[in-house]
Amino acid sequence: MYVLDTNVLIHDPNALLNFEEHDVIIPMTVLEELDSLKSGKQAVAADCRQAIRNIDKLLGDASPKDIERGVPIVRARKADPLGTLSILMSTEHSNNHALPEHLNDNKIINTLAALQARNTERDIILVSKDINMRLKARGFGVEAQDYHNDQLLDDIDLLPKGYREFSGSFWDTINKVETVQREGVTEHILRREGELAKLNINEFVLDEQGFVGKVVDIEEERMVLQDLHQHDLLHREVWGLVPRDIYQAVALNLLMDPEVHLVNLTGSAGSGKTILALAACIELTVASKTYKRIIATRSTQGLDEDIGFLPGTEAEKMEPWLGAIVDNLEALHEDDENMTASVDYILSKVPLHFKSLNYIRGRSFQHSLIIIDESQNLTPHQIKTIITRAGNGSKVICLGNLAQIDTPYLSGLSSGLTYMTERFKGFRHGGHIHLQGVPRSALAEFAEANL
């Protein structure tokens, strides 16, 4: 019997369907918390409403006695029910063995302890994203677990980097290769074996001899590597920006590739995620006119509540939160005679729109470049909601640092950015690059190494 905490249903409103043949229980206290959080335009409120709708749909017109016993969970019209869903009422506890009930967490734990006492033959497990809630439950004798259904990795270090580096020469590891020329492009056809079997579409091969290859096609037993010239990659200029290292160079390659519709850039502070994305977006909208506009948004703690209290239009309200975009615009034009005038000119001429995540739901952006900054703070459910807003001819660029997550109940393994990177690693029109840190200043380097 799995008992779900409120934060699990907010993290994933469809969590009810992910426990297979087991019984799922929702405490009455959880329903009360969902009810208190469902109002407003915040992302949390929208997730609460979705969770409540899912519970109502699964319970249907079941009688109170059926709900208490457990209503079979039907996942598809023609599928057999699997597992049950029930609502757990609060029960009376003996005062000598109960936590003080001034906190909702304590009410849930007390209720589960009483349920365990009545069902000694069954395993009752509390599922919560709150570490302290799990510790309190275990201390009180109730088994507790984290919600792992959307956690595709056991270790964040297993997340693909978007490239595989070989010491020495890459070709020393290859026994047989067929090389062909197609319209000025050199392609190598190789067998998928050894380290090559671990590569995905749109990933890169790098070696110490300067070879750079991009996986452009994969079949069951063979793969095709496009031969890229390192010199051309490192000297490619995009809106005045030249990459500082090979990792930024291959990231620009993905950003400028018209066949890649989703690009994830991860890396530490100062690795160049935002400035690369911004330069590529301006180039693609102003110079080549491949896209009509740039949509910039980000997930920030306090954004949902604070945006309504700031003066001005939506763009003016969003500007303080998207200062990183303006900072990088200034960096792109720092060598101009009048940097301020250049930035003002770009902001007036480039179709750059700052949007709040709250108002992206339900919209569809056609022929747009969508930059999602600080995307490590989004849950898998939230990031899926945003990506599905990409209409015909649009490209989504997700930027984030998995070492800096500010959202409660979210870790690097359960972050939407991690989930999406792992899910899309075999997507023909998607790519991911983990950028290495580049020198920022002596102060920043000392702080990162010693603080």
mmCIF file of C-alpha atoms in Angstrom, residues 12-319:
data_model
loop_
_atom_site.group_PDB
_atom_site.id
_atom_site.type_symbol
_atom_site.label_atom_id
_atom_site.label_comp_id
_atom_site.label_asym_id
_atom_site.label_seq_id
_atom_site.Cartn_x
_atom_site.Cartn_y
_atom_site.Cartn_z
ATOM 1 C CA ASP A 12 3.903 14.620 -10.941
ATOM 2 C CA PRO A 13 0.080 14.935 -11.125
ATOM 3 C CA ASN A 14 0.000 11.574 -12.961
ATOM 4 C CA ALA A 15 1.837 9.761 -10.147
ATOM 5 C CA LEU A 16 -1.373 7.871 -9.290
ATOM 6 C CA LEU A 17 -0.956 5.769 -12.435
ATOM 7 C CA ASN A 18 2.645 4.744 -11.806
ATOM 8 C CA PHE A 19 2.319 2.139 -9.048
ATOM 9 C CA GLU A 20 1.234 -0.791 -11.260
ATOM 10 C CA GLU A 21 -0.624 -3.523 -9.305
ATOM 11 C CA HIS A 22 -0.170 -1.911 -5.881
ATOM 12 C CA ASP A 23 -2.819 -0.047 -3.888
ATOM 13 C CA VAL A 24 -2.523 3.755 -3.825
ATOM 14 C CA ILE A 25 -3.847 5.731 -0.855
ATOM 15 C CA ILE A 26 -4.466 9.482 -0.621
ATOM 16 C CA PRO A 27 -4.828 10.791 2.971
ATOM 17 C CA MET A 28 -7.628 13.302 3.548
ATOM 18 C CA THR A 29 -4.975 15.781 4.783
ATOM 19 C CA VAL A 30 -3.323 15.650 1.335
ATOM 20 C CA LEU A 31 -6.640 16.515 -0.359
ATOM 21 C CA GLU A 32 -7.008 19.470 2.014
ATOM 22 C CA GLU A 33 -3.496 20.692 1.141
ATOM 23 C CA LEU A 34 -4.196 20.360 -2.593
ATOM 24 C CA ASP A 35 -7.406 22.324 -2.103
ATOM 25 C CA SER A 36 -5.583 25.160 -0.300
ATOM 26 C CA LEU A 37 -2.942 25.393 -3.058
ATOM 27 C CA LYS A 38 -5.164 25.042 -6.142
ATOM 28 C CA SER A 39 -6.096 28.730 -6.524
ATOM 29 C CA GLY A 40 -4.071 31.200 -8.565
ATOM 30 C CA LYS A 41 -1.970 31.218 -11.732
ATOM 31 C CA GLN A 42 1.172 29.765 -10.194
ATOM 32 C CA ALA A 43 2.677 26.612 -11.674
ATOM 33 C CA VAL A 44 2.072 24.833 -8.350
ATOM 34 C CA ALA A 45 -1.633 25.732 -8.478
ATOM 35 C CA ALA A 46 -1.969 24.362 -12.007
ATOM 36 C CA ASP A 47 -0.313 21.087 -10.959
ATOM 37 C CA CYS A 48 -2.634 20.840 -7.935
ATOM 38 C CA ARG A 49 -5.699 21.289 -10.150
ATOM 39 C CA GLN A 50 -4.421 18.618 -12.533
ATOM 40 C CA ALA A 51 -3.835 16.183 -9.651
ATOM 41 C CA ILE A 52 -7.350 16.817 -8.279
ATOM 42 C CA ARG A 53 -8.869 16.225 -11.723
ATOM 43 C CA ASN A 54 -6.947 12.958 -12.042
ATOM 44 C CA ILE A 55 -8.194 11.757 -8.642
ATOM 45 C CA ASP A 56 -11.777 12.685 -9.541
ATOM 46 C CA LYS A 57 -11.528 10.901 -12.912
ATOM 47 C CA LEU A 58 -10.208 7.702 -11.355
ATOM 48 C CA LEU A 59 -12.808 7.643 -8.561
ATOM 49 C CA GLY A 60 -15.667 8.420 -10.954
ATOM 50 C CA ASP A 61 -19.079 7.838 -9.380
ATOM 51 C CA ALA A 62 -17.867 5.297 -6.820
ATOM 52 C CA SER A 63 -19.774 5.159 -3.536
ATOM 53 C CA PRO A 64 -18.149 6.219 -0.232
ATOM 54 C CA LYS A 65 -17.801 2.556 0.787
ATOM 55 C CA ASP A 66 -16.109 1.715 -2.535
ATOM 56 C CA ILE A 67 -13.693 4.626 -2.103
ATOM 57 C CA GLU A 68 -12.841 3.448 1.404
ATOM 58 C CA ARG A 69 -12.187 -0.117 0.159
ATOM 59 C CA GLY A 70 -10.358 1.036 -2.988
ATOM 60 C CA VAL A 71 -11.550 1.824 -6.515
ATOM 61 C CA PRO A 72 -9.827 -0.168 -9.327
ATOM 62 C CA ILE A 73 -7.471 2.041 -11.365
ATOM 63 C CA VAL A 74 -8.377 1.942 -15.060
ATOM 64 C CA ARG A 75 -5.535 3.286 -17.222
ATOM 65 C CA ALA A 76 -7.045 2.737 -20.677
ATOM 66 C CA ARG A 77 -10.509 2.113 -22.052
ATOM 67 C CA LYS A 78 -9.873 -1.502 -23.070
ATOM 68 C CA ALA A 79 -7.247 -2.323 -20.436
ATOM 69 C CA ASP A 80 -7.973 -4.357 -17.316
ATOM 70 C CA PRO A 81 -7.880 -2.432 -14.005
ATOM 71 C CA LEU A 82 -4.603 -2.691 -12.122
ATOM 72 C CA GLY A 83 -4.253 -1.646 -8.494
ATOM 73 C CA THR A 84 -6.728 0.456 -6.510
ATOM 74 C CA LEU A 85 -7.118 4.054 -5.337
ATOM 75 C CA SER A 86 -8.634 4.938 -1.973
ATOM 76 C CA ILE A 87 -9.013 7.973 0.280
ATOM 77 C CA LEU A 88 -7.788 7.552 3.855
ATOM 78 C CA MET A 89 -9.758 9.374 6.538
ATOM 79 C CA SER A 90 -7.996 10.703 9.634
ATOM 80 C CA THR A 91 -8.347 8.382 12.598
ATOM 81 C CA GLU A 92 -8.223 8.820 16.339
ATOM 82 C CA HIS A 93 -4.857 8.137 17.994
ATOM 83 C CA SER A 94 -3.936 7.373 21.554
ATOM 84 C CA ASN A 95 -2.308 10.425 23.119
ATOM 85 C CA ASN A 96 0.612 8.463 24.557
ATOM 86 C CA HIS A 97 1.928 7.421 21.133
ATOM 87 C CA ALA A 98 1.246 10.134 18.567
ATOM 88 C CA LEU A 99 3.023 13.129 17.125
ATOM 89 C CA PRO A 100 1.576 16.589 17.905
ATOM 90 C CA GLU A 101 -1.016 17.302 15.216
ATOM 91 C CA HIS A 102 -0.362 21.014 14.735
ATOM 92 C CA LEU A 103 1.488 20.079 11.514
ATOM 93 C CA ASN A 104 -0.097 18.371 8.515
ATOM 94 C CA ASP A 105 2.970 16.126 8.147
ATOM 95 C CA ASN A 106 2.407 14.829 11.669
ATOM 96 C CA LYS A 107 -1.290 14.181 10.948
ATOM 97 C CA ILE A 108 -0.356 12.055 7.928
ATOM 98 C CA ILE A 109 2.282 10.090 9.878
ATOM 99 C CA ASN A 110 -0.130 9.465 12.772
ATOM 100 C CA THR A 111 -2.792 8.255 10.337
ATOM 101 C CA LEU A 112 -0.331 5.888 8.663
ATOM 102 C CA ALA A 113 0.840 4.514 12.009
ATOM 103 C CA ALA A 114 -2.783 3.726 12.898
ATOM 104 C CA LEU A 115 -3.309 2.157 9.451
ATOM 105 C CA GLN A 116 -0.207 0.027 9.938
ATOM 106 C CA ALA A 117 -1.501 -1.167 13.295
ATOM 107 C CA ARG A 118 -4.742 -2.325 11.613
ATOM 108 C CA ASN A 119 -2.972 -3.984 8.660
ATOM 109 C CA THR A 120 0.014 -5.775 10.155
ATOM 110 C CA GLU A 121 0.102 -8.300 7.293
ATOM 111 C CA ARG A 122 0.690 -5.638 4.586
ATOM 112 C CA ASP A 123 3.557 -3.279 3.786
ATOM 113 C CA ILE A 124 2.521 0.368 4.064
ATOM 114 C CA ILE A 125 4.965 2.814 2.488
ATOM 115 C CA LEU A 126 4.822 6.608 2.558
ATOM 116 C CA VAL A 127 6.019 8.188 -0.720
ATOM 117 C CA SER A 128 7.274 11.761 -0.262
ATOM 118 C CA LYS A 129 9.720 14.167 -1.927
ATOM 119 C CA ASP A 130 10.338 15.792 1.476
ATOM 120 C CA ILE A 131 13.480 14.322 3.071
ATOM 121 C CA ASN A 132 12.556 15.523 6.564
ATOM 122 C CA MET A 133 9.066 14.038 6.226
ATOM 123 C CA ARG A 134 10.632 10.676 5.347
ATOM 124 C CA LEU A 135 13.021 10.889 8.324
ATOM 125 C CA LYS A 136 10.173 11.691 10.731
ATOM 126 C CA ALA A 137 8.090 8.822 9.360
ATOM 127 C CA ARG A 138 10.922 6.312 9.752
ATOM 128 C CA GLY A 139 11.641 7.567 13.239
ATOM 129 C CA PHE A 140 7.996 6.954 14.089
ATOM 130 C CA GLY A 141 8.046 3.428 12.666
ATOM 131 C CA VAL A 142 6.504 4.077 9.237
ATOM 132 C CA GLU A 143 8.454 3.038 6.107
ATOM 133 C CA ALA A 144 9.062 5.944 3.694
ATOM 134 C CA GLN A 145 10.551 6.284 0.206
ATOM 135 C CA ASP A 146 11.309 8.975 -2.355
ATOM 136 C CA TYR A 147 9.301 9.086 -5.608
ATOM 137 C CA HIS A 148 11.581 7.523 -8.224
ATOM 138 C CA ASN A 149 9.270 6.896 -11.187
ATOM 139 C CA ASP A 150 10.578 9.826 -13.233
ATOM 140 C CA GLN A 151 14.166 9.277 -12.079
ATOM 141 C CA LEU A 152 15.857 7.546 -14.988
ATOM 142 C CA LEU A 153 19.388 7.506 -13.541
ATOM 143 C CA ASP A 154 20.944 6.247 -10.315
ATOM 144 C CA ASP A 155 23.887 8.633 -10.539
ATOM 145 C CA ILE A 156 24.027 12.105 -12.095
ATOM 146 C CA ASP A 157 27.489 11.281 -13.446
ATOM 147 C CA LEU A 158 25.850 8.738 -15.780
ATOM 148 C CA LEU A 159 24.038 11.529 -17.642
ATOM 149 C CA PRO A 160 25.251 11.755 -21.259
ATOM 150 C CA LYS A 161 27.633 14.634 -21.955
ATOM 151 C CA GLY A 162 26.832 14.787 -25.644
ATOM 152 C CA TYR A 163 30.353 13.747 -26.660
ATOM 153 C CA ARG A 164 32.825 10.949 -26.041
ATOM 154 C CA GLU A 165 36.522 11.777 -25.670
ATOM 155 C CA PHE A 166 39.274 9.370 -26.733
ATOM 156 C CA SER A 167 42.859 9.597 -25.534
ATOM 157 C CA GLY A 168 45.439 9.679 -28.308
ATOM 158 C CA SER A 169 43.933 9.025 -31.732
ATOM 159 C CA PHE A 170 40.336 7.879 -32.172
ATOM 160 C CA TRP A 171 41.301 5.961 -35.318
ATOM 161 C CA ASP A 172 43.650 3.695 -33.335
ATOM 162 C CA THR A 173 40.521 2.067 -31.861
ATOM 163 C CA ILE A 174 38.901 1.428 -35.259
ATOM 164 C CA ASN A 175 39.512 -1.785 -37.211
ATOM 165 C CA LYS A 176 37.458 -1.060 -40.323
ATOM 166 C CA VAL A 177 35.982 2.108 -41.836
ATOM 167 C CA GLU A 178 34.306 3.066 -45.091
ATOM 168 C CA THR A 179 34.708 6.750 -46.035
ATOM 169 C CA VAL A 180 32.465 8.504 -48.561
ATOM 170 C CA GLN A 181 32.148 12.063 -49.898
ATOM 171 C CA ARG A 182 28.677 13.580 -50.228
ATOM 172 C CA GLU A 183 28.369 17.154 -51.541
ATOM 173 C CA GLY A 184 31.595 18.279 -49.919
ATOM 174 C CA VAL A 185 30.845 16.440 -46.661
ATOM 175 C CA THR A 186 33.073 13.600 -45.491
ATOM 176 C CA GLU A 187 31.306 10.723 -43.752
ATOM 177 C CA HIS A 188 32.768 7.636 -42.089
ATOM 178 C CA ILE A 189 30.688 4.456 -41.893
ATOM 179 C CA LEU A 190 31.677 2.378 -38.843
ATOM 180 C CA ARG A 191 30.496 -0.730 -37.049
ATOM 181 C CA ARG A 192 28.673 -0.147 -33.765
ATOM 182 C CA GLU A 193 30.903 -1.975 -31.315
ATOM 183 C CA GLY A 194 32.810 -1.221 -28.136
ATOM 184 C CA GLU A 195 32.648 2.442 -27.117
ATOM 185 C CA LEU A 196 30.847 3.351 -30.339
ATOM 186 C CA ALA A 197 27.832 1.268 -29.307
ATOM 187 C CA LYS A 198 27.236 3.739 -26.443
ATOM 188 C CA LEU A 199 26.949 6.759 -28.775
ATOM 189 C CA ASN A 200 23.592 8.332 -29.657
ATOM 190 C CA ILE A 201 22.448 10.383 -32.606
ATOM 191 C CA ASN A 202 23.844 13.969 -32.665
ATOM 192 C CA GLU A 203 26.635 13.128 -30.205
ATOM 193 C CA PHE A 204 30.257 13.952 -30.957
ATOM 194 C CA VAL A 205 33.541 12.050 -30.986
ATOM 195 C CA LEU A 206 36.615 14.001 -29.832
ATOM 196 C CA ASP A 207 40.244 12.933 -29.580
ATOM 197 C CA GLU A 208 43.578 14.480 -28.599
ATOM 198 C CA GLN A 209 44.738 14.604 -32.222
ATOM 199 C CA GLY A 210 42.067 17.143 -33.162
ATOM 200 C CA PHE A 211 39.525 14.840 -34.796
ATOM 201 C CA VAL A 212 35.891 15.850 -34.353
ATOM 202 C CA GLY A 213 33.089 13.613 -35.610
ATOM 203 C CA LYS A 214 29.329 13.954 -35.296
ATOM 204 C CA VAL A 215 26.958 10.985 -35.276
ATOM 205 C CA VAL A 216 24.462 11.739 -38.054
ATOM 206 C CA ASP A 217 22.917 8.300 -38.540
ATOM 207 C CA ILE A 218 22.574 5.147 -36.457
ATOM 208 C CA GLU A 219 21.387 1.688 -37.425
ATOM 209 C CA GLU A 220 21.409 -1.573 -35.490
ATOM 210 C CA GLU A 221 24.909 -2.636 -36.540
ATOM 211 C CA ARG A 222 26.483 0.479 -38.068
ATOM 212 C CA MET A 223 26.706 4.219 -37.625
ATOM 213 C CA VAL A 224 27.709 7.231 -39.716
ATOM 214 C CA LEU A 225 30.158 9.852 -38.424
ATOM 215 C CA GLN A 226 30.313 13.214 -40.169
ATOM 216 C CA ASP A 227 33.889 14.498 -40.229
ATOM 217 C CA LEU A 228 33.996 18.054 -38.856
ATOM 218 C CA HIS A 229 37.118 20.188 -39.099
ATOM 219 C CA GLN A 230 38.204 21.409 -35.675
ATOM 220 C CA HIS A 231 39.713 24.591 -37.101
ATOM 221 C CA ASP A 232 36.429 25.559 -38.774
ATOM 222 C CA LEU A 233 34.440 24.807 -35.614
ATOM 223 C CA LEU A 234 36.734 26.854 -33.357
ATOM 224 C CA HIS A 235 36.795 29.825 -35.725
ATOM 225 C CA ARG A 236 33.088 29.917 -36.542
ATOM 226 C CA GLU A 237 31.749 33.361 -35.684
ATOM 227 C CA VAL A 238 28.110 33.704 -34.662
ATOM 228 C CA TRP A 239 26.928 37.282 -34.088
ATOM 229 C CA GLY A 240 30.479 38.303 -33.208
ATOM 230 C CA LEU A 241 30.962 35.393 -30.799
ATOM 231 C CA VAL A 242 33.793 32.896 -31.329
ATOM 232 C CA PRO A 243 33.850 29.704 -29.176
ATOM 233 C CA ARG A 244 36.592 29.500 -26.533
ATOM 234 C CA ASP A 245 36.998 25.719 -26.625
ATOM 235 C CA ILE A 246 35.873 22.659 -28.554
ATOM 236 C CA TYR A 247 32.895 22.074 -26.223
ATOM 237 C CA GLN A 248 31.453 25.499 -26.982
ATOM 238 C CA ALA A 249 32.205 24.866 -30.659
ATOM 239 C CA VAL A 250 30.170 21.660 -30.842
ATOM 240 C CA ALA A 251 27.388 23.342 -28.831
ATOM 241 C CA LEU A 252 27.238 26.098 -31.483
ATOM 242 C CA ASN A 253 27.110 23.400 -34.146
ATOM 243 C CA LEU A 254 23.927 21.995 -32.576
ATOM 244 C CA LEU A 255 22.431 25.435 -31.987
ATOM 245 C CA MET A 256 22.895 26.412 -35.637
ATOM 246 C CA ASP A 257 21.825 23.039 -37.072
ATOM 247 C CA PRO A 258 18.385 23.462 -38.732
ATOM 248 C CA GLU A 259 17.643 19.747 -38.253
ATOM 249 C CA VAL A 260 18.057 19.903 -34.462
ATOM 250 C CA HIS A 261 14.885 21.193 -32.789
ATOM 251 C CA LEU A 262 15.830 20.644 -29.142
ATOM 252 C CA VAL A 263 19.188 21.569 -27.586
ATOM 253 C CA ASN A 264 20.065 21.060 -23.901
ATOM 254 C CA LEU A 265 23.124 22.879 -22.593
ATOM 255 C CA THR A 266 24.343 22.062 -19.089
ATOM 256 C CA GLY A 267 27.448 23.195 -17.267
ATOM 257 C CA SER A 268 28.767 25.196 -14.349
ATOM 258 C CA ALA A 269 28.457 28.955 -13.938
ATOM 259 C CA GLY A 270 30.472 30.775 -16.574
ATOM 260 C CA SER A 271 30.661 27.883 -19.019
ATOM 261 C CA GLY A 272 28.933 29.993 -21.682
ATOM 262 C CA LYS A 273 25.444 28.458 -21.851
ATOM 263 C CA THR A 274 23.421 31.664 -22.079
ATOM 264 C CA ILE A 275 25.745 33.694 -24.285
ATOM 265 C CA LEU A 276 26.056 30.844 -26.816
ATOM 266 C CA ALA A 277 22.289 30.401 -26.970
ATOM 267 C CA LEU A 278 21.650 34.144 -27.263
ATOM 268 C CA ALA A 279 24.236 34.694 -30.014
ATOM 269 C CA ALA A 280 22.859 31.773 -32.017
ATOM 270 C CA CYS A 281 19.270 32.980 -31.576
ATOM 271 C CA ILE A 282 20.054 36.530 -32.732
ATOM 272 C CA GLU A 283 21.955 35.158 -35.736
ATOM 273 C CA LEU A 284 19.043 32.890 -36.677
ATOM 274 C CA THR A 285 16.415 35.630 -36.360
ATOM 275 C CA VAL A 286 18.175 38.823 -37.532
ATOM 276 C CA ALA A 287 20.781 37.562 -40.004
ATOM 277 C CA SER A 288 19.322 34.408 -41.576
ATOM 278 C CA LYS A 289 15.663 35.066 -40.609
ATOM 279 C CA THR A 290 15.156 31.332 -40.122
ATOM 280 C CA TYR A 291 12.946 32.071 -37.118
ATOM 281 C CA LYS A 292 10.542 34.931 -36.467
ATOM 282 C CA ARG A 293 11.111 35.632 -32.772
ATOM 283 C CA ILE A 294 12.926 34.678 -29.584
ATOM 284 C CA ILE A 295 10.961 33.687 -26.477
ATOM 285 C CA ALA A 296 13.049 33.857 -23.276
ATOM 286 C CA THR A 297 11.796 32.515 -19.969
ATOM 287 C CA ARG A 298 13.174 31.012 -16.796
ATOM 288 C CA SER A 299 12.152 29.239 -13.619
ATOM 289 C CA THR A 300 12.978 31.264 -10.521
ATOM 290 C CA GLN A 301 11.884 30.831 -6.927
ATOM 291 C CA GLY A 302 9.456 33.618 -6.100
ATOM 292 C CA LEU A 303 8.698 34.377 -9.743
ATOM 293 C CA ASP A 304 5.140 33.077 -9.615
ATOM 294 C CA GLU A 305 4.225 35.206 -6.618
ATOM 295 C CA ASP A 306 6.317 38.321 -7.274
ATOM 296 C CA ILE A 307 5.523 39.031 -10.913
ATOM 297 C CA GLY A 308 2.103 40.437 -10.070
ATOM 298 C CA PHE A 309 3.501 43.020 -7.650
ATOM 299 C CA LEU A 310 6.096 44.544 -9.973
ATOM 300 C CA PRO A 311 4.988 47.592 -11.978
ATOM 301 C CA GLY A 312 4.669 47.667 -15.751
ATOM 302 C CA THR A 313 3.870 45.265 -18.553
ATOM 303 C CA GLU A 314 4.664 41.546 -18.541
ATOM 304 C CA ALA A 315 7.960 42.237 -20.357
ATOM 305 C CA GLU A 316 8.914 44.928 -17.818
ATOM 306 C CA LYS A 317 7.976 42.627 -14.922
ATOM 307 C CA MET A 318 10.056 39.805 -16.358
ATOM 308 C CA GLU A 319 13.119 41.956 -17.068
#
